[in-house]
Coordinates of C-alpha atoms in Angstrom, one line a residue:
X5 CA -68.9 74.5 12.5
X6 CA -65.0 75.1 12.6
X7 CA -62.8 72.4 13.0
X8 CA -59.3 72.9 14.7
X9 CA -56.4 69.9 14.8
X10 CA -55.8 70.0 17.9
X11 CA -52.1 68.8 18.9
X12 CA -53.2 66.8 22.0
X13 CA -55.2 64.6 20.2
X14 CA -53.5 64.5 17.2
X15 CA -57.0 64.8 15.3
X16 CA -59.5 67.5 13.7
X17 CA -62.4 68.1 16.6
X18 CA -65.6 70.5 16.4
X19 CA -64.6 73.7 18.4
X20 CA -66.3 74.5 20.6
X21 CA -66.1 77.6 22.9
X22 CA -66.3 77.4 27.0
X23 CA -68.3 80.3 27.2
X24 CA -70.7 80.8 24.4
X25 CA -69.7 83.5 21.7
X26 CA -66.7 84.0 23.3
X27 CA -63.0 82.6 23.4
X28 CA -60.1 82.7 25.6
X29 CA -57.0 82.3 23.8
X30 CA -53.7 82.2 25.1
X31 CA -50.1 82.4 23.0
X32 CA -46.7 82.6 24.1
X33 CA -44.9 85.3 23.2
X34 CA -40.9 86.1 23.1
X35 CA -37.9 85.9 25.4
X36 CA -36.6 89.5 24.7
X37 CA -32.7 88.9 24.6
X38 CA -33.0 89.7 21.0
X39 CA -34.6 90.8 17.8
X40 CA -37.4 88.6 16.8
X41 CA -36.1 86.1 13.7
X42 CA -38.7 85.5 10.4
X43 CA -39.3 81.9 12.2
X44 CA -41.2 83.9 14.8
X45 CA -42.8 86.2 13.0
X46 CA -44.4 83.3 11.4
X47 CA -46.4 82.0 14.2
X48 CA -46.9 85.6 15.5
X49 CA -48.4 86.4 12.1
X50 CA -50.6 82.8 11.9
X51 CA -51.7 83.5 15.2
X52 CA -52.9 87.1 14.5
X53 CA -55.0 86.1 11.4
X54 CA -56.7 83.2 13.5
X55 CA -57.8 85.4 16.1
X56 CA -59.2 88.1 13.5
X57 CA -60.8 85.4 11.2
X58 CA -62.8 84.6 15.2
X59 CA -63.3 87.7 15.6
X60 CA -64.7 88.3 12.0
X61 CA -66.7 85.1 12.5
X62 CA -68.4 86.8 15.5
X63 CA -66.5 85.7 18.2
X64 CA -65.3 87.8 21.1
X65 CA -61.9 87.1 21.9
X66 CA -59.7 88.0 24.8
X67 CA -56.0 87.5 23.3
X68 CA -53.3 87.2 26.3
X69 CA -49.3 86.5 24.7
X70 CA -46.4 87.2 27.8
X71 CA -43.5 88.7 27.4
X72 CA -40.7 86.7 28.9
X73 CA -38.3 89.4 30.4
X74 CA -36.4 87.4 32.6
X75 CA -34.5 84.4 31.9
X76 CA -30.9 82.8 31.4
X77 CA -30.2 84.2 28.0
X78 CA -31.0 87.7 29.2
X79 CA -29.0 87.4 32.1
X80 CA -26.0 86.1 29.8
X81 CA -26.6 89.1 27.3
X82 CA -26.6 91.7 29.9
X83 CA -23.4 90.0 32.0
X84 CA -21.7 90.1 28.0
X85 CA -22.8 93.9 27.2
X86 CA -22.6 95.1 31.1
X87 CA -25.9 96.1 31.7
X88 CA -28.4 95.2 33.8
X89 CA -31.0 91.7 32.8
X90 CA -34.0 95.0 33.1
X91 CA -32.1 96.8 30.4
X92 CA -31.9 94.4 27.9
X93 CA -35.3 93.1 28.7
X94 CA -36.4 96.4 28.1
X95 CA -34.8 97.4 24.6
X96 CA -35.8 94.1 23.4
X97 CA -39.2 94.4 24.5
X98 CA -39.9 97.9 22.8
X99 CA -38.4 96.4 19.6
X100 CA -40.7 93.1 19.9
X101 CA -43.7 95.4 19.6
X102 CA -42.2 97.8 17.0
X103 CA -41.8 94.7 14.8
X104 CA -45.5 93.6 15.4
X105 CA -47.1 96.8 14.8
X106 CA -44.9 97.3 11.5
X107 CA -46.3 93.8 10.4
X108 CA -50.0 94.7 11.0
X109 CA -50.4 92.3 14.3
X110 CA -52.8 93.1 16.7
X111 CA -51.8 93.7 20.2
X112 CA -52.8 91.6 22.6
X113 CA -55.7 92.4 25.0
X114 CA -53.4 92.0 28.0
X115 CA -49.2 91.6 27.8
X116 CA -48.3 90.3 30.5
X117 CA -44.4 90.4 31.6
X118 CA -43.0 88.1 33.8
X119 CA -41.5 89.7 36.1
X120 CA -44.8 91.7 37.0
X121 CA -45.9 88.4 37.7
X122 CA -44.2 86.4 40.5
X123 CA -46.5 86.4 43.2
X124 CA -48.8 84.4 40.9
X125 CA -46.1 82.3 40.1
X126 CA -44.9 81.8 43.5
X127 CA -48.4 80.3 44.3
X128 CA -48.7 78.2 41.8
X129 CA -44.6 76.6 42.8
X130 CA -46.1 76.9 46.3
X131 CA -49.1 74.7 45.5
X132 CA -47.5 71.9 43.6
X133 CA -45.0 71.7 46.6
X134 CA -48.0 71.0 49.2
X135 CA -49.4 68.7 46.4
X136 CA -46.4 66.6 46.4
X137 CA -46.2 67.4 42.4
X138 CA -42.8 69.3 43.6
X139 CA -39.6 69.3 46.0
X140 CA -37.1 71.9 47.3
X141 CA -33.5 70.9 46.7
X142 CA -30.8 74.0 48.4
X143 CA -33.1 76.9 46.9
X144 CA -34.1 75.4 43.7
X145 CA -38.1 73.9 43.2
X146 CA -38.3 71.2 40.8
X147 CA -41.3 69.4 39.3
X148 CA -41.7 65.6 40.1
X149 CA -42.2 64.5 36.8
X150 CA -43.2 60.6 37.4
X151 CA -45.8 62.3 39.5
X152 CA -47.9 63.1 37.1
X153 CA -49.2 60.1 35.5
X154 CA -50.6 62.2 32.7
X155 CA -47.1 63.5 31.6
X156 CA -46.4 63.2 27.9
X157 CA -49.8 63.3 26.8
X158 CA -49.7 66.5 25.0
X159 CA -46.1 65.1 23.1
X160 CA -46.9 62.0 22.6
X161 CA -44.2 60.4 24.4
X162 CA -43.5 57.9 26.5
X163 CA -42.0 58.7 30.2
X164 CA -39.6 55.8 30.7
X165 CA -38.3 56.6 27.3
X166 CA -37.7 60.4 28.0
X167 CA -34.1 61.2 28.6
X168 CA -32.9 64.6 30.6
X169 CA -32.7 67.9 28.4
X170 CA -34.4 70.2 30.0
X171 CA -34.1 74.0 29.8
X172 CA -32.1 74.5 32.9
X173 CA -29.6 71.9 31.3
X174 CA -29.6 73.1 28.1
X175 CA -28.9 76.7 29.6
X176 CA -25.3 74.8 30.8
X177 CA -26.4 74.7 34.6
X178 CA -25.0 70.9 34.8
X179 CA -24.4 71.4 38.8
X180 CA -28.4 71.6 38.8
X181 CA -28.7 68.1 37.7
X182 CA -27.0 66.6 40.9
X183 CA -30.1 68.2 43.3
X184 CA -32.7 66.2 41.2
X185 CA -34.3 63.3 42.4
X186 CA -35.1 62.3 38.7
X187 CA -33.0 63.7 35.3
X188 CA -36.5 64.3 34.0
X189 CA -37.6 66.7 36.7
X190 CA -37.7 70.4 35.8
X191 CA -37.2 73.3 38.1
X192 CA -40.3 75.4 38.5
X193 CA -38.0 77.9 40.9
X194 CA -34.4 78.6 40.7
X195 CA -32.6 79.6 43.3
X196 CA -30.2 83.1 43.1
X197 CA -27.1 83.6 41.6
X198 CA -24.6 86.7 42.4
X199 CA -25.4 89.7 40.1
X200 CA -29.2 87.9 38.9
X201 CA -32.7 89.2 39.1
X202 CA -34.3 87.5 42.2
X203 CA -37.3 88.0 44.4
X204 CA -37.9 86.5 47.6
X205 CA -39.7 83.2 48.5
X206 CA -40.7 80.8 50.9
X207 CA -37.0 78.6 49.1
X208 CA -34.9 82.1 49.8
X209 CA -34.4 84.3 47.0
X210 CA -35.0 83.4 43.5
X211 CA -36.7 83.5 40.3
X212 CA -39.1 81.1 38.2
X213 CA -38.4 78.5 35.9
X214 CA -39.0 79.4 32.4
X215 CA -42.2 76.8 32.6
X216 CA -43.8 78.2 35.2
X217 CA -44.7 82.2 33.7
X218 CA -47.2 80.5 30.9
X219 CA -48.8 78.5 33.5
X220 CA -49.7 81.2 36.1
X221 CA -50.6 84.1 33.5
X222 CA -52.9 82.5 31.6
X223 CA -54.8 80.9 34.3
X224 CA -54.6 84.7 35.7
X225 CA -56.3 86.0 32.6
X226 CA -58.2 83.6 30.9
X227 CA -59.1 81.0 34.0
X228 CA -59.4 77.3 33.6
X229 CA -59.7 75.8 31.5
X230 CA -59.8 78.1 28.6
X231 CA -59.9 77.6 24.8
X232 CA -57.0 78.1 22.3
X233 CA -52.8 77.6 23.6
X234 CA -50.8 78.3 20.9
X235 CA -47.4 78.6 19.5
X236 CA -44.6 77.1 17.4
X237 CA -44.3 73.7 17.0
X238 CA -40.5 74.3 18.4
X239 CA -42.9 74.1 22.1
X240 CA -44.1 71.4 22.0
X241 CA -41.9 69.7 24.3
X242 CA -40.9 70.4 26.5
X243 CA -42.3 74.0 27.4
X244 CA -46.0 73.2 26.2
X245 CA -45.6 69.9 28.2
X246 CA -44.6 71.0 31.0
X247 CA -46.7 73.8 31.3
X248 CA -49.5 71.5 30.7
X249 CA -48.2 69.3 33.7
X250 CA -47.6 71.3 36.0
X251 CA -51.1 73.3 35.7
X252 CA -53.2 70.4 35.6
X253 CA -51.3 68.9 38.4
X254 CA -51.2 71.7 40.9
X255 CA -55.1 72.7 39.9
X256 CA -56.5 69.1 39.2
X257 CA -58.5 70.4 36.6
X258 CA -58.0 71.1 32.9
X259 CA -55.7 73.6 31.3
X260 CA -56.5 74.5 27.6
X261 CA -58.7 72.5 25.6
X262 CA -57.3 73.0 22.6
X263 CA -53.6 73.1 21.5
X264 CA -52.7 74.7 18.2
X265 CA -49.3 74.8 16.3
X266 CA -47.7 76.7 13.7
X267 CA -45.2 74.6 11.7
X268 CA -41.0 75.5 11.5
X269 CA -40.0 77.6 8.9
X270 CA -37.2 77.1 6.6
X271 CA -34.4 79.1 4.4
X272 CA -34.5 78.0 1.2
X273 CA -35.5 74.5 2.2
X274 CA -32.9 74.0 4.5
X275 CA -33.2 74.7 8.7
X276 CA -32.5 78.2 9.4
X277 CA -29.8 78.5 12.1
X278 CA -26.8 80.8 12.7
X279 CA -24.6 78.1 12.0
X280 CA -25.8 78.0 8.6
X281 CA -25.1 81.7 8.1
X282 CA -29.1 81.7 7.4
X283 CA -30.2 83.4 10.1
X284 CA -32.7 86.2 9.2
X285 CA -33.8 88.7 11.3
X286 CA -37.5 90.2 10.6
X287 CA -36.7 93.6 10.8
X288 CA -33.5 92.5 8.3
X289 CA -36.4 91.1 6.2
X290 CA -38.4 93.9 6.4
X291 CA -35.7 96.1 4.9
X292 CA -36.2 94.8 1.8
X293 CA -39.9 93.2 1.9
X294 CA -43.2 95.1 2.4
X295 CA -45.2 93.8 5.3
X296 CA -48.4 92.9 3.5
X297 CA -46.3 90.5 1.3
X298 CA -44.7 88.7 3.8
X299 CA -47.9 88.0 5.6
X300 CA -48.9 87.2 2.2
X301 CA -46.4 84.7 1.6
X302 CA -47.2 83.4 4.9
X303 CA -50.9 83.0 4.3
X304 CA -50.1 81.5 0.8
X305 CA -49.1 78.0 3.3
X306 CA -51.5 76.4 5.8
X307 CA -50.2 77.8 9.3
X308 CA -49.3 73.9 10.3
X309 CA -47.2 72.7 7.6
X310 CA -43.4 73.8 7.0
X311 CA -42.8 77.1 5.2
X312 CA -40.2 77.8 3.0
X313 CA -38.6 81.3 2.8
X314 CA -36.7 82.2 0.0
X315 CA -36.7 85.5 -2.4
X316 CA -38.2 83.4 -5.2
X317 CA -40.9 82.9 -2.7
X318 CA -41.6 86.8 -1.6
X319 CA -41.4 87.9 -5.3
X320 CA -44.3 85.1 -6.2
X321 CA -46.1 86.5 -3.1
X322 CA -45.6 90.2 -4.3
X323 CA -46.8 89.5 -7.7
X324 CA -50.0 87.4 -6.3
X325 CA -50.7 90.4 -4.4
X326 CA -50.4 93.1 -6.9
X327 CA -53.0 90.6 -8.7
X328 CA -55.5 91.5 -6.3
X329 CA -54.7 95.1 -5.5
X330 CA -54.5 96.1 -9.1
X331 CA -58.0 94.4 -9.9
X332 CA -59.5 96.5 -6.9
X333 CA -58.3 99.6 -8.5
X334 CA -59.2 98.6 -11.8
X335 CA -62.9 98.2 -10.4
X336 CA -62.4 101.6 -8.6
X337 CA -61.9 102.9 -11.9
X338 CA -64.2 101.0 -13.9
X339 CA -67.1 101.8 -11.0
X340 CA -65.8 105.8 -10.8
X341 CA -66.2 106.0 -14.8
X342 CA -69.2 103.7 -15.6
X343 CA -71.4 105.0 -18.3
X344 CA -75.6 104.8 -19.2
X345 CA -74.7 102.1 -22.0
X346 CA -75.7 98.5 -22.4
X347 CA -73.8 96.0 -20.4
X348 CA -71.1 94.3 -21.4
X349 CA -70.8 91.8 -18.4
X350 CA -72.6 88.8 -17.6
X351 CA -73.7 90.7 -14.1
X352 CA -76.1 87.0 -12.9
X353 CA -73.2 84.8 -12.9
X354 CA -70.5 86.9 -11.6
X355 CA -73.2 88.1 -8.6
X356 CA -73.5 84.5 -8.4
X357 CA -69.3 84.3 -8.2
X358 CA -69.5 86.9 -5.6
X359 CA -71.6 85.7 -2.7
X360 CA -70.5 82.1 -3.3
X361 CA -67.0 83.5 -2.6
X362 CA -67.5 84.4 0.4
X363 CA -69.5 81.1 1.7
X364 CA -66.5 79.4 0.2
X365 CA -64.0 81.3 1.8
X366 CA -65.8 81.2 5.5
X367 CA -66.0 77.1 4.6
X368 CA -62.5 77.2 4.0
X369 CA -61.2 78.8 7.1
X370 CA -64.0 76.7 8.8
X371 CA -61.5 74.0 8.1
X372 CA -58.8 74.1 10.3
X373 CA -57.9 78.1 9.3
X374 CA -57.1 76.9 5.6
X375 CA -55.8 80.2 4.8
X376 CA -54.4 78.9 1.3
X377 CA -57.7 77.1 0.5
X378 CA -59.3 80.9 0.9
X379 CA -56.8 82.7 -1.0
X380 CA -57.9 80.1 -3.8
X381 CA -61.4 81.7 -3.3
X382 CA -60.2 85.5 -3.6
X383 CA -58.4 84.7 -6.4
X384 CA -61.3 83.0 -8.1
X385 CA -63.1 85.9 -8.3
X386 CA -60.5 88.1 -8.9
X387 CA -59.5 86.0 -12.2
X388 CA -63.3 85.8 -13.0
X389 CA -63.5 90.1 -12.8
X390 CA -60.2 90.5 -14.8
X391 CA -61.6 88.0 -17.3
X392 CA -65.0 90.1 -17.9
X393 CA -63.5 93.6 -17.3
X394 CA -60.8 93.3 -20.2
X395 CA -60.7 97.1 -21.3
X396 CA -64.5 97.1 -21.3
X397 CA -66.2 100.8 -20.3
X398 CA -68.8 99.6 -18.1
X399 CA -72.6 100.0 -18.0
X400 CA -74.0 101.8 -14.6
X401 CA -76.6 98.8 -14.9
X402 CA -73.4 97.2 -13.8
X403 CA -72.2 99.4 -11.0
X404 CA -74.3 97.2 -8.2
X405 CA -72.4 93.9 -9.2
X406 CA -69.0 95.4 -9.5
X407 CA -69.5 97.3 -5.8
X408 CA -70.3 93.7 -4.1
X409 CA -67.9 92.2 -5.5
X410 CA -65.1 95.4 -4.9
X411 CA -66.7 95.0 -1.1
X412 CA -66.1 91.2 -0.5
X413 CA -62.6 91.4 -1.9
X414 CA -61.2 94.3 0.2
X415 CA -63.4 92.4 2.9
X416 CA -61.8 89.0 3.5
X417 CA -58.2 90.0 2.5
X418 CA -58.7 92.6 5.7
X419 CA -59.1 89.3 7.7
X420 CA -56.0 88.0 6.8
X421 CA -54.7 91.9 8.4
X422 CA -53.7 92.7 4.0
X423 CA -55.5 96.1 3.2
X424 CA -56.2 96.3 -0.6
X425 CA -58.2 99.0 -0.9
X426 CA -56.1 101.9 -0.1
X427 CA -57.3 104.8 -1.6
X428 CA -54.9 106.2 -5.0
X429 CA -55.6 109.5 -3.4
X430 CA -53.9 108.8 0.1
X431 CA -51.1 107.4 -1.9
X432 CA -47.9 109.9 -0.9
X433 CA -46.6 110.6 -4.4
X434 CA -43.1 111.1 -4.6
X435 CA -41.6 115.3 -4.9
X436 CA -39.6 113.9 -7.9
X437 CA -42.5 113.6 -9.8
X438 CA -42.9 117.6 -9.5
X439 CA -39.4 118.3 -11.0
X440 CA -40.5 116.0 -14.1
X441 CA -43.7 118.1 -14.5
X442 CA -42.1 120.9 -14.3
X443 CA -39.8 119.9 -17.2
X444 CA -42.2 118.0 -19.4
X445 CA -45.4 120.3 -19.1
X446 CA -44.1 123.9 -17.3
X447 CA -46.1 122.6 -14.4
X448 CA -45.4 125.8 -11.6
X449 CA -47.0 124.4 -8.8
X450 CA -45.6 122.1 -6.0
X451 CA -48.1 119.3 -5.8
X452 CA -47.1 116.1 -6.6
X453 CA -50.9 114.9 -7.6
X454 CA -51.1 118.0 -9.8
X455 CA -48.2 117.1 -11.4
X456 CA -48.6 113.5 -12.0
X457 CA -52.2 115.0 -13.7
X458 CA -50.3 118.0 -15.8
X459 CA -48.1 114.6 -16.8
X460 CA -51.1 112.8 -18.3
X461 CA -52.9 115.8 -19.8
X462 CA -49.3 116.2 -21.5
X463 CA -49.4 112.6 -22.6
X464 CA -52.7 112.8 -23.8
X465 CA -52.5 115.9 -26.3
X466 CA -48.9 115.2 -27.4
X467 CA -50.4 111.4 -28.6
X468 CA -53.2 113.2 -30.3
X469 CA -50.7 115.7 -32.0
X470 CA -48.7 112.5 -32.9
X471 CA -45.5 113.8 -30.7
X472 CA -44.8 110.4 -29.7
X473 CA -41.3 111.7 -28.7
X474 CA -43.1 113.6 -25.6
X475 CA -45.5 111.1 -25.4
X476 CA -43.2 108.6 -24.6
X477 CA -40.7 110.8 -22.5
X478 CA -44.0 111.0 -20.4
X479 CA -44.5 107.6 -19.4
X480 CA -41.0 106.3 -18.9
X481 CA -40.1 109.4 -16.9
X482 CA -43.3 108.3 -15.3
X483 CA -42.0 104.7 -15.1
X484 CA -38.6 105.7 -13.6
X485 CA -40.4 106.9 -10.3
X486 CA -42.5 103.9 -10.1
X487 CA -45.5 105.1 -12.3
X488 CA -47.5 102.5 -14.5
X489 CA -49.9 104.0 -17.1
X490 CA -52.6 101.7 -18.4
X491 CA -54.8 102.9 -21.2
X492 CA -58.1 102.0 -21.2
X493 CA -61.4 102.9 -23.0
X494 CA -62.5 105.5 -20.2
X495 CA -59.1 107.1 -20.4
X496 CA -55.6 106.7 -19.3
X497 CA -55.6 105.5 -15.4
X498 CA -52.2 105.4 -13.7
X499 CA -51.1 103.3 -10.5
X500 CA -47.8 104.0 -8.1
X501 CA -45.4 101.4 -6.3
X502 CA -42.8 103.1 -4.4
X503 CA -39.6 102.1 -5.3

C-alpha cells in the first residue's frame, strides 16, 4: 500500500486512487516571464519521478501542469523590453520546455496555457458570482473570503488572524484594495488596463486572477475531485488555498484529495534570492552540471524536506553516480568475458541480495516516495557486487546472477528518469583520440573507436616488451581526453567521461 503525507491533513494516509488503476494528477507549472531557477527545477524534477515511480507501479496516469502565460510580471517584462505580454510568454515558454526535456522530465499529457483557457475560467468567476462566493467592484471580481467557512483548511490558518497580502497587492496594485469589501478577498477577475491582454466578460473586458487558471484547468482535465495537486511548498498559501476555496466553493464538492509538496531549496544553506547575489538559473546550472547528477543530487533528499545546493553537494552526487554506472559496466564486462571455470562468487546470497533489492526499494518508495531510502537499496547491492567482483574473471555458471542483478539496477535508477546503462559503444568518442593514435600507434584510419582499440593493443604489447615509456604515454594521453584504463584479469577494459 503507498502512503502519501498529505499537506491538508498534515498526516501520512493510504492512497488511494478515485478510479481504480488509475490516477489524475494535477501540478502547477511556471509563469513564463523568465528562465526557470534550480528551486523550480526541484519540484519539477520530484514531481516527474513520482509520477514514473506510479506509472512503474502500474498505475495509469494522466499528468496535466499549465503554463501560466499571462500575468502581472509578464506584462511588466514586456512594458520594460517593448514587446508584446504574447512575446514574452512565448520565448519563455519554449525555454521552460527546453529546460525540461534537457533534464529528462516527462511532458505532461496535456499543457494547458492560460490564455487558451478563459472561457472555462470565465464560468467558473461566473458561478461563484451567482453563488454569492464572489462580487463585482468597477470591472474587477473578487472572492468573498469569510464566505467560505472552510477557508484555511489546506494552510492551517486561522481567518480572523489572516492579514491582506494577496497576489494583486503584492503585484503593487494598492488602488485594488479600496474596491474590496474585505483586505482578505482576492480578485478572481481583473479588470483591463491600457496596453494589457484582455478578453471580454460579463464585468467588461478583462483577464483572470492568477488563482483562478489552476482551478478551471484541472477540473477541465482531470474532473472532480481528482487525486494528486502538487507543487512547491512556496504555494501553499495563498495560491493552493485559494484555488482550493474557490473550487470547492463554486462546485460544492471536493477538489483534490490529496495535496503533495516539494520542500524550498537552498544555496549553500542559506535562502536563495537575487538579493543575496545567489540566484541560480537551471540552464546556468546546467552549464556546468550533467543532468543525471542534478536529479541525482535531488533524489539523494526526500522531495519534502529542504535541499541544500552547493558544488560540494553535485560533486558528492557525481561521484555516487559514477559508483553505480561504473559497476554496471564492470558487470557488462565481467558478463561479456565470463569463462567455463569454477565460480568464484557466492551466486545464492547475492540472488538473494538481488530480488530483495527490489522489494526493498518498491517498500521504500511505498513510503511517502522515499527516494533516499531507495537509493540506499541500489547502493546496497551495488557495494555487495563490487565487493565479490574485485578483479575476479567470472564463471558462466555465474552469468544468470550477474544478468539479474545488471537488470534490476539499470531498472529502478530508470524510475528515478537516471539511465545507467548506456551502451560504451553509443558512447561519441572524441576526434582527438584519432590524432593520438595516429601518433602513438601509426593508426591511418579516422575512427575514433578504432583508434581508442589500436591505443590499447599498443599498450598491451609495449608492457609486454617492457616499453613502459610507451606504455605509459598510452594511458595518460588516454587520461588527457577523459579515458580511464582499468586492468583486469580478462584484459584491459577502458571507460570515457567527456570532459
Amino acid at each position: 500500500m503507498i502512503e502519501v503525507y498529505n499537506t491538508q491533513t498534515h498526516a501520512k494516509e493510504d492512497f488511494h486512487a478515485a478510479k481504480l488503476g488509475e490516477i489524475g494528477m494535477y501540478v502547477c507549472g511556471p509563469t513564463v516571464y523568465n528562465y526557470i531557477h534550480i528551486g523550480n527545477a526541484r519540484t519539477f524534477i520530484c514531481f516527474d519521478t513520482i509520477r514514473r515511480y506510479l506509472q512503474w507501479r502500474g498505475f495509469k496516469v494522466k499528468f496535466v501542469q499549465n503554463i501560466t502565460d499571462v500575468d502581472d510580471k509578464i506584462i511588466n517584462r514586456a512594458n520594460e523590453e517593448g514587446r508584446s505580454a504574447a512575446e514574452v510568454a512565448r520565448e519563455y515558454t519554449e525555454a521552460f520546455i527546453a529546460d525540461m526535456h534537457a533534464m529528462g522530465v516527462l511532458d505532461p499529457d496535456v499543457r494547458p496555457k492560460a490564455t487558451e483557457e478563459i472561457p472555462e475560467m470565465i464560468d467558473l468567476v461566473q458561478r461563484l458570482v451567482e453563488t454569492g462566493h464572489a462580487y463585482e467592484a468597477q470591472g474587477d471580481v473578487y472572492f468573498s473570503v469569510r464566505s467560505f467557512p472552510e477557508y484555511g483548511a489546506l494552510s492551517h490558518r486561522d481567518i480572523d488572524e489572516l492579514e491582506s497580502g494577496h497576489r494583486d497587492l503584492r503585484a503593487g496594485d494598492a488602488d485594488l484594495e479600496g474596491r474590496k469589501r474585505d483586505p482578505l478577498d482576492f480578485a478572481v477577475w481583473k479588470a483591463a488596463k491600457p496596453g494589457e491582454p484582455a478578453w471580454e466578460s460579463p464585468w467588461g473586458m478583462g483577464r483572470p486572477g492568477w488563482h483562478i487558471e489552476c482551478s478551471a484547468m484541472s477540473r477541465k482535465y482531470l474532473g472532480l475531485p481528482f487525486d494528486i495537486h502538487g507543487g512547491g511548498a512556496d504555494l501553499i498559501f495563498p495560491h493552493h488555498e485559494n484555488e482550493c476555496a474557490q473550487a470547492q466553493a463554486a462546485w460544492d464538492q471536493g477538489f483534490a484529495n490529496y495535496w503533495l509538496h516539494s520542500g524550498m531549496l537552498q544555496i549553500n544553506s542559506e535562502k536563495m534570492s537575487k538579493s543575496l547575489g545567489n540566484f541560480l538559473l537551471l540552464r546556468d546550472v546546467l552549464k556546468t552540471a550533467k543532468p543525471e547528477v542534478l536529479r541525482m543530487l535531488m533524489l539523494q533528499t526526500h522531495y519534502r524536506s529542504p535541499l541544500d545546493f552547493s558544488e560540494e553537494r553535485l560533486d558528492e552526487a557525481s561521484a555516487a553516480l559514477d559508483r553505480i554506472v561504473n559497476l554496471v559496466r564492470r558487470l557488462r564486462w565481467a558478463i561479456e568475458n565470463a569463462q567455463d571455470i569454477p565460480s568464484p562468487l557466492q551466486t545464492k546470497p547475492l540472488m538473494k541480495l538481488t530480488k530483495g533489492t527490489r522489494n526493498d526499494f518498491i517498500f521504500a518508495m511505498d513510503d511517502d516516495f522515499n527516494s533516499a531510502g531507495a537509493l540506499g537499496c541500489v547502493f546496497n547491492l551495488v557495494g555487495e557486487l563490487n565487493s565479490q567482483l574485485g578483479d575476479k574473471t567470472v564463471s558462466i555458471s555465474d552469468v544468470p546472477t550477474l544478468r539479474a542483478s545488471y537488470a534490476v539496477i539499470v531498472e529502478l535508477m530508470s524510475v528515478f528518469g537516471i539511465m545507467v546503462d548506456e551502451d560504451d559503444e553509443s558512447v561519441d568518442y572524441p576526434q582527438e583520440v584519432v590524432a593520438l593514435s595516429r601518433e602513438l600507434t601509426g593508426y591511418k584510419g579516422g575512427s575514433p573507436r578504432q583508434a581508442v582499440d589500436m591505443l590499447l593493443g599498443c599498450r598491451e604489447d609495449a608492457r609486454k616488451e617492457k616499453n613502459y615509456e610507451l606504455a605509459d604515454q598510452v594511458r595518460d594521453g588516454l587520461a588527457e581526453l577523459g579515458f580511464t584504463i582499468e586492468d583486469t584479469a580478462q584484459g584491459a577494459r577502458v571507460s570515457y567521461q567527456k570532459k
